[in-house]
Short mmCIF file of C-alpha atoms and ligand atoms in Angstrom, two decimals:
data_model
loop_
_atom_site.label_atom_id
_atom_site.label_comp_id
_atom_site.label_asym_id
_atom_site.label_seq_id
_atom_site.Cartn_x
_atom_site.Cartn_y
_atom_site.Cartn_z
CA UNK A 23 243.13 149.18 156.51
CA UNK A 24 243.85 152.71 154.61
CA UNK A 25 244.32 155.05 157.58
CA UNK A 26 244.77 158.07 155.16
CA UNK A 27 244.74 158.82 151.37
CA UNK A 28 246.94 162.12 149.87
CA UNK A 29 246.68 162.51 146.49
CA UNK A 30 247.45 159.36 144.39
CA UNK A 31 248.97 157.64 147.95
CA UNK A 32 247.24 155.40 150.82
CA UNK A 33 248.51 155.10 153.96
CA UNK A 34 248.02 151.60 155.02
CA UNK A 35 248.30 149.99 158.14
CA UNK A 36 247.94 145.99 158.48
CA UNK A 37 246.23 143.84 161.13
CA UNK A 38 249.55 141.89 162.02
CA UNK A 39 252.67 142.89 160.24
CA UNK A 40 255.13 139.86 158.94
CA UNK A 41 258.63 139.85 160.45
CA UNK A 42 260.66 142.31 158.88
CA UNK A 43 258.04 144.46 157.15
CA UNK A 44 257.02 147.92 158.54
CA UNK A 45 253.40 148.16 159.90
CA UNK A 46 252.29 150.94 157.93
CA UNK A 47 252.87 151.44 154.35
CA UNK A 48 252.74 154.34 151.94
CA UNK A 49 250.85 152.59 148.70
CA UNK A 50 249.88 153.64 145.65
CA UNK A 51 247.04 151.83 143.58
CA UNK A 52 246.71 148.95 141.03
CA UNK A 53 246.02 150.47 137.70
CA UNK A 54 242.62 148.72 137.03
CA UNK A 55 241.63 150.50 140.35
CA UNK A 56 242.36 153.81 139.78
CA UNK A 57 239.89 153.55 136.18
CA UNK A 58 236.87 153.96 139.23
CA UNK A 59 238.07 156.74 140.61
CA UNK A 60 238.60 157.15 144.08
CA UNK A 61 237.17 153.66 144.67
CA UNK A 62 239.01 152.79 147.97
CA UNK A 63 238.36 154.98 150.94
CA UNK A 64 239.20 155.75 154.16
CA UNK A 65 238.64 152.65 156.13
CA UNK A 66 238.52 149.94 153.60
CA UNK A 67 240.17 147.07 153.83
CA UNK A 68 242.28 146.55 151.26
CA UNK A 69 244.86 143.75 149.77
CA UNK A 70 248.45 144.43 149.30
CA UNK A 71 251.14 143.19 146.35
CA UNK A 72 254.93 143.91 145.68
CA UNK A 73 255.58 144.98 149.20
CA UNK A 74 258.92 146.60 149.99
CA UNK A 75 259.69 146.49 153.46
CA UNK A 76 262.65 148.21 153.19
CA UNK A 77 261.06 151.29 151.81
CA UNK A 78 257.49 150.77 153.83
CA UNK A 79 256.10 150.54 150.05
CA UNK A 80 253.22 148.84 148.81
CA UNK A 81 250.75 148.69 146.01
CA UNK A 82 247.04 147.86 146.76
CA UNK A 83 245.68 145.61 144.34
CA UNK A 84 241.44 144.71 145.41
CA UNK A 85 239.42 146.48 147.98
CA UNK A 86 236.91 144.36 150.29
CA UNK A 87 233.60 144.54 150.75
CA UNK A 88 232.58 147.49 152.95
CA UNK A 89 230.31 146.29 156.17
CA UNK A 90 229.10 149.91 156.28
CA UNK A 91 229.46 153.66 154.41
CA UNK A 92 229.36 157.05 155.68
CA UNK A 93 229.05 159.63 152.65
CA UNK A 94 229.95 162.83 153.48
CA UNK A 95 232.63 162.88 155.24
CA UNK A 96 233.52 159.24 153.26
CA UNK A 97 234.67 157.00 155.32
CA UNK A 98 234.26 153.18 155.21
CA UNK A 99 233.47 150.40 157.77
CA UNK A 100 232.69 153.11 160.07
CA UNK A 101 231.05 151.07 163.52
CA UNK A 102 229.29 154.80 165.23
CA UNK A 103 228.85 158.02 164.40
CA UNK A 104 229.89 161.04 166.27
CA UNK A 105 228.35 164.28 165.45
CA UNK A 106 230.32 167.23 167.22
CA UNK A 107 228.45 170.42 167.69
CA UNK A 108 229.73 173.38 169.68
CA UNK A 109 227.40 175.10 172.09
CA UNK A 110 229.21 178.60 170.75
CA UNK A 111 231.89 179.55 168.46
CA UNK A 112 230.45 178.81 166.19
CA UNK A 113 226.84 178.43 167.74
CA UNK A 114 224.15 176.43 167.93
CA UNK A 115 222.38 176.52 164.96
CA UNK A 116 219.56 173.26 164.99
CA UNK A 117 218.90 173.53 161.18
CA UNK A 118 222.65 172.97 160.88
CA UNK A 119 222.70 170.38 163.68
CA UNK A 120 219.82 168.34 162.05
CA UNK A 121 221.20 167.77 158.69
CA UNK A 122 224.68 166.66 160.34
CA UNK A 123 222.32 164.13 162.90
CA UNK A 124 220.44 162.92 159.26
CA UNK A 125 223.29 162.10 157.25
CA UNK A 126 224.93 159.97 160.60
CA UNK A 127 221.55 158.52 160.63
CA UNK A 128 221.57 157.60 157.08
CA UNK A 129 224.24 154.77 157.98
CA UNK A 130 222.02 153.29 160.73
CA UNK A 131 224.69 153.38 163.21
CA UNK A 132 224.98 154.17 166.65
CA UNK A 133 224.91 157.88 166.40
CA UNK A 134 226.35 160.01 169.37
CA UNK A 135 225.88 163.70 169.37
CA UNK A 136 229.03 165.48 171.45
CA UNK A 137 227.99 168.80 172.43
CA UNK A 138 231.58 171.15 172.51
CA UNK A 139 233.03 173.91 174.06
CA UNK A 140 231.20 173.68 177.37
CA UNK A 141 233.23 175.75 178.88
CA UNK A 142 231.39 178.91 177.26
CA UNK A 143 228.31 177.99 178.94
CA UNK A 144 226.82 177.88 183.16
CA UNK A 145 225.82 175.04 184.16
CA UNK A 146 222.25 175.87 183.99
CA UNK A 147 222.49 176.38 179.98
CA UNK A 148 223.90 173.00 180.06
CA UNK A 149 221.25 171.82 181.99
CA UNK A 150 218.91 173.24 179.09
CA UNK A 151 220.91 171.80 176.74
CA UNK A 152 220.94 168.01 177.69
CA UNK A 153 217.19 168.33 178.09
CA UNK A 154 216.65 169.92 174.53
CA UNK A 155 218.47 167.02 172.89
CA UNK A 156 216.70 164.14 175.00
CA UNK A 157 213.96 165.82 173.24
CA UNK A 158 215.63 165.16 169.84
CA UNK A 159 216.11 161.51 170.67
CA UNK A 160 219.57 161.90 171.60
CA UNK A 161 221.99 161.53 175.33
CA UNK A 162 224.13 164.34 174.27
CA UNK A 163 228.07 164.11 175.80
CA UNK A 164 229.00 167.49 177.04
CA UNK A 165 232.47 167.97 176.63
CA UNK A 166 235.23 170.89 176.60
CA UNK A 167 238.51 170.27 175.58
CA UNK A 168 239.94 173.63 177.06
CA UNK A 169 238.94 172.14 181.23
CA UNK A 170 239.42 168.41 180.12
CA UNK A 171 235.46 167.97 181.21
CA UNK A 172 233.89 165.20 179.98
CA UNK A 173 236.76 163.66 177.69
CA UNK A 174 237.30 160.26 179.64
CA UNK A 175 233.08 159.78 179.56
CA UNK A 176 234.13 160.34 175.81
CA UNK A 177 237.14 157.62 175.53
CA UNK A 178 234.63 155.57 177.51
CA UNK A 179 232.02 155.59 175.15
CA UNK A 180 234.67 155.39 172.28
CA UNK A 181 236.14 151.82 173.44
CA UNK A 182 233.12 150.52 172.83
CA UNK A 183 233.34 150.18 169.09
CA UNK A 184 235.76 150.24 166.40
CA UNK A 185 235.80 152.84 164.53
CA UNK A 186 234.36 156.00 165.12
CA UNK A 187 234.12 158.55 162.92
CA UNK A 188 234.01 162.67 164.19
CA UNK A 189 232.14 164.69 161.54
CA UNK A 190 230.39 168.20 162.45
CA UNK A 191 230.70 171.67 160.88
CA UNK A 192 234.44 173.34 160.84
CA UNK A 193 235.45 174.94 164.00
CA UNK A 194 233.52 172.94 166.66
CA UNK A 195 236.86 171.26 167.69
CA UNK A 196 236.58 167.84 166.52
CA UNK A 197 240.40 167.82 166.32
CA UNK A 198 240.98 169.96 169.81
CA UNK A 199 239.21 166.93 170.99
CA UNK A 200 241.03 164.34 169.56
CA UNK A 201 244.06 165.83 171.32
CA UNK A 202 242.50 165.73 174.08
CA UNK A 203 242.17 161.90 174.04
CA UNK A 204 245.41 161.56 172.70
CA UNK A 205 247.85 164.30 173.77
CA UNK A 206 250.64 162.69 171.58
CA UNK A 207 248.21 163.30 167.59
CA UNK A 208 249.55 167.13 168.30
CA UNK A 209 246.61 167.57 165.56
CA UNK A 210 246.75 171.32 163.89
CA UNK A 211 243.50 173.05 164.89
CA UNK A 212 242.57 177.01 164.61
CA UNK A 213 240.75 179.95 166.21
CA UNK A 214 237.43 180.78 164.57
CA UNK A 215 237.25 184.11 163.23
CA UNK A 216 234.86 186.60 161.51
CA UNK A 217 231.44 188.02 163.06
CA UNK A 218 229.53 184.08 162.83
CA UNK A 219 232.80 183.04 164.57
CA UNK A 220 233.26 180.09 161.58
CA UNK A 221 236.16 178.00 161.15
CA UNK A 222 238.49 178.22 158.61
CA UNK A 223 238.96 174.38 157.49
CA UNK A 224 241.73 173.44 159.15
CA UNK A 225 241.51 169.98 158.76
CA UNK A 226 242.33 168.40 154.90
CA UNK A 227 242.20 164.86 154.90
CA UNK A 228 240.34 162.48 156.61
CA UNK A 229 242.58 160.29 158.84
CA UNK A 230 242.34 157.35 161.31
CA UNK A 231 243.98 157.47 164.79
CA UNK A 232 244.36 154.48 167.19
CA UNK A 233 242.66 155.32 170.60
CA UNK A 234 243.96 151.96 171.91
CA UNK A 235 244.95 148.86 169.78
CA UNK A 236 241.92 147.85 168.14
CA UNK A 237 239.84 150.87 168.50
CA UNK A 238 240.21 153.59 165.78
CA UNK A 239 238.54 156.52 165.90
CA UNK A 240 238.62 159.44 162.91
CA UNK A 241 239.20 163.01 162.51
CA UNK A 242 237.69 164.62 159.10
CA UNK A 243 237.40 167.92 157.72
CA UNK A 244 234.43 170.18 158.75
CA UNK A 245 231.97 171.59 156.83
CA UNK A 246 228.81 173.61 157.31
CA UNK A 247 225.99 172.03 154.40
CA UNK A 248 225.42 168.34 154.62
CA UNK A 249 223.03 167.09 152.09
CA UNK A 250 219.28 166.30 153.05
CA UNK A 251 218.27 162.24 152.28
CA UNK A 252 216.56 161.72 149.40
CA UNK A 253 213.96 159.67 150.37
CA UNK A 254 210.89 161.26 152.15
CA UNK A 255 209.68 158.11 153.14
CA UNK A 256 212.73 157.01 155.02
CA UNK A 257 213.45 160.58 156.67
CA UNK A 258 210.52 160.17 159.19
CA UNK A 259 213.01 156.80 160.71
CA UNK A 260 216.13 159.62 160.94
CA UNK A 261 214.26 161.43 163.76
CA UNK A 262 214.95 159.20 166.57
CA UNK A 263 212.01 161.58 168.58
CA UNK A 264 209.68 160.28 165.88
CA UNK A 265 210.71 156.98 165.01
CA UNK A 266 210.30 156.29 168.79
CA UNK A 267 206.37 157.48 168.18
CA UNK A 268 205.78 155.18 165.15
CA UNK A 269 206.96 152.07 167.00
CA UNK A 270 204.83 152.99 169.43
CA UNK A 271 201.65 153.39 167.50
CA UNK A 272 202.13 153.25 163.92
CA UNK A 273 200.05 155.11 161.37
CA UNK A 274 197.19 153.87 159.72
CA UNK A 275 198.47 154.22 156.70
CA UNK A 276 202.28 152.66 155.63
CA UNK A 277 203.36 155.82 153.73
CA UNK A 278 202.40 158.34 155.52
CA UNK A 279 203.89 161.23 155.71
CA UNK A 280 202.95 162.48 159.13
CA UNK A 281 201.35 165.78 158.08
CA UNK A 282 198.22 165.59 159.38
CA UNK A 283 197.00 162.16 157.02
CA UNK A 284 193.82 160.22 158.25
CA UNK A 285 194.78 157.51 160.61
CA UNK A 286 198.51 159.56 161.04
CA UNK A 287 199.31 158.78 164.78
CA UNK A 288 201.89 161.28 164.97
CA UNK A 289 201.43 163.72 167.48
CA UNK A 290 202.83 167.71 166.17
CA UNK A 291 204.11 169.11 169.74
CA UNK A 292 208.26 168.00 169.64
CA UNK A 293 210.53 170.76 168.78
CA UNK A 294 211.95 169.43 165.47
CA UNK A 295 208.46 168.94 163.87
CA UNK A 296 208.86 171.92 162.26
CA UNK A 297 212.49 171.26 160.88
CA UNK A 298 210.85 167.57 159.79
CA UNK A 299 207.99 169.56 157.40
CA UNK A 300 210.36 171.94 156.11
CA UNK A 301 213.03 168.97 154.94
CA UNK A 302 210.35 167.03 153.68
CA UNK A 303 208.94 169.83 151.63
CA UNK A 304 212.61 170.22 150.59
CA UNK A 305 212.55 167.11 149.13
CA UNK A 306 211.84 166.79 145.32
CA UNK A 307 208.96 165.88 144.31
CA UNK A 308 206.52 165.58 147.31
CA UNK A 309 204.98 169.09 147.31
CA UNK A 310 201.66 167.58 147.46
CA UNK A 311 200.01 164.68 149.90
CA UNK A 312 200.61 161.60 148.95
CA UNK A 313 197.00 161.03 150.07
CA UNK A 314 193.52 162.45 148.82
CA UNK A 315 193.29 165.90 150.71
N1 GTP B 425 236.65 177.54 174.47
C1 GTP B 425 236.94 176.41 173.83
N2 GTP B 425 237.54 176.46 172.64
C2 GTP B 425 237.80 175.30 172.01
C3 GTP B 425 237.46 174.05 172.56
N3 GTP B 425 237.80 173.07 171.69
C4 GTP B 425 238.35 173.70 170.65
N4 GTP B 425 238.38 175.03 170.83
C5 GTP B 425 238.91 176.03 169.90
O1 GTP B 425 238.13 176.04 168.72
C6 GTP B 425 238.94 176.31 167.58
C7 GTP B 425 238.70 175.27 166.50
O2 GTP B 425 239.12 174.00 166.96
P1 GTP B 425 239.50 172.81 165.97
O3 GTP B 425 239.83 171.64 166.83
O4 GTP B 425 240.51 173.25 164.97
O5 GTP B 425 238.11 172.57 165.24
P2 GTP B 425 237.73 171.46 164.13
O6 GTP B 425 236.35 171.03 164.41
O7 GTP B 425 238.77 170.40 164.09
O8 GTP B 425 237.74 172.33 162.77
P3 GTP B 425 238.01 171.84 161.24
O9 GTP B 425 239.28 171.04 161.22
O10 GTP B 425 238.09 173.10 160.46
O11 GTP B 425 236.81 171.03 160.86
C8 GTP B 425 240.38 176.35 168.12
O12 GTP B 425 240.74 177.69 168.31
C9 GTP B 425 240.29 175.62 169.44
O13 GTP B 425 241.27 176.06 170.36
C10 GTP B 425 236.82 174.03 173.85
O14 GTP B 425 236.49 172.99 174.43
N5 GTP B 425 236.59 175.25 174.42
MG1 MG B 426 240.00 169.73 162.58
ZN1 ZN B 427 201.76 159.45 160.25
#
């Protein structure tokens, strides 16, 4: 599996290294591979020729088929998706915190939203907190990697699966909390700065991490813009709060958009209904109802 990429090198680890030959390997890539561009990923499984043990060299000659994708951060063969979001420094921001929970919902994975920095807040805010984001469909794990709180709930939760992937906007501590799990990464992380308390990017490359022996979990780079989806008749299904009210009593009509259509049985009074109209409207070409009126 690559574990890392850097520049025109993989870092490869294999399932069960052969007597004699070093478990990871520093490869570069098959010609015919490197005419598509970054074609192999983080997380693909890959197959190796001309190995040299002695130098922990290899060259990676066909990439497998992925089982799953995650765009932005790219990773591949990702099993759940953590979204990291700090409760301050940087804060809260929902718009921000919705487009991060849409593109981990775009891979139809088990999405888990880690709420950060707990520390900063009383326990009443956290209270408010955990409530909010039952509203959004989500169990949120409140964590702090400064007091240690809620980090083995988070390794719990982690064993579960095989590769997790941390993604989240740049100075929420995705990394702080990977060192938290496991003391011995020593991963660099950074103080926020400026008035909006940002990060600065500390983080390059995305890289995998064993948690225990069979479980990987992976740190990427922050940053603050995900992408919307492109399709506004699949974005209603990223909303767990409102894909929750269309299994329970679908709409009359299959493409509805949930903006007040005949037969819509959506109901309006959830706190990200708003941030649902203004994505959709967002979307390209879907200014007008799809439906007379
Ligand atoms: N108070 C508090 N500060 C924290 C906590 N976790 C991380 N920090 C601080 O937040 C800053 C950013 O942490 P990083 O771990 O570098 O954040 P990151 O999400 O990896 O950032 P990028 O790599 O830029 O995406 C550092 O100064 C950390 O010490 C926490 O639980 N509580
Ligand atoms: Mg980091
Ligand atoms: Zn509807």
């Amino acid at each position: 599996m690559v574990v890392a990429l850097q520049a025109n090198y993989l870092e490869v680890e294999l399932d069960a290294a052969p007597q004699g030959i070093p478990s990871r390997l520093l490869c570069t890539r098959r010609t015919r591979l490197n005419h598509r561009g970054a074609a192999v990923h983080v997380g693909d499984r890959v197959r190796l020729e001309a190995v040299d043990s002695h130098q922990a060299r290899a060259v990676v000659a066909g990439v497998e088929p992925r089982n799953s994708w995650l765009s932005r951060p790219p990773v591949a063969n990702v099993t759940a998706v953590v979204v990291a979001l700090a409760v301050d420094q940087p804060s809260f921001d929902p718009d921000q915190a919705s487009r991060f929970l849409l593109t981990a919902e775009r891979t139809g994975l088990s999405v888990q939203l880690l709420l950060t920095k707990c520390d900063l807040i009383g326990p009443d805010q956290r209270e408010e907190y955990r409530q909010r984001l039952r509203g959004w469909g989500y169990e949120p794990l409140l964590i702090s990697s400064q007091t240690g709180e809620g980090i083995s709930s988070l390794k719990e939760r982690l064993l579960t699966t095989s590769l997790s992937v941390f993604c989240g906007p740049s100075g929420v501590g995705k990394s702080s909390a990977l060192n938290s799990l496991m003391p011995q990464l020593s991963l660099r992380v950074a103080a926020v700065s400026g008035r909006l308390q940002r990060g600065r990017h500390t983080t390059r490359h995305v890289e995998l991490f064993h948690l225990v022996p069979g479980v990987r979990v992976a740190d990427t780079p922050g940053f603050n813009r995900p992408d919307l989806p492109d399709d506004p008749h699949e974005l209603a299904l990223m909303f767990p709060e409102l894909r929750q009210q269309l299994q329970e009593w679908p709409c009359r009509f299959r493409d509805c958009l949930h903006r007040g259509e005949p037969g819509c049985g959506v109901e309006t009074g959830w706190e990200r209904y708003d941030i649902y109209l203004r994505t959709l409207n967002a979307l390209a070409g879907i200014s007008r109802p799809s439906r007379g009126g």
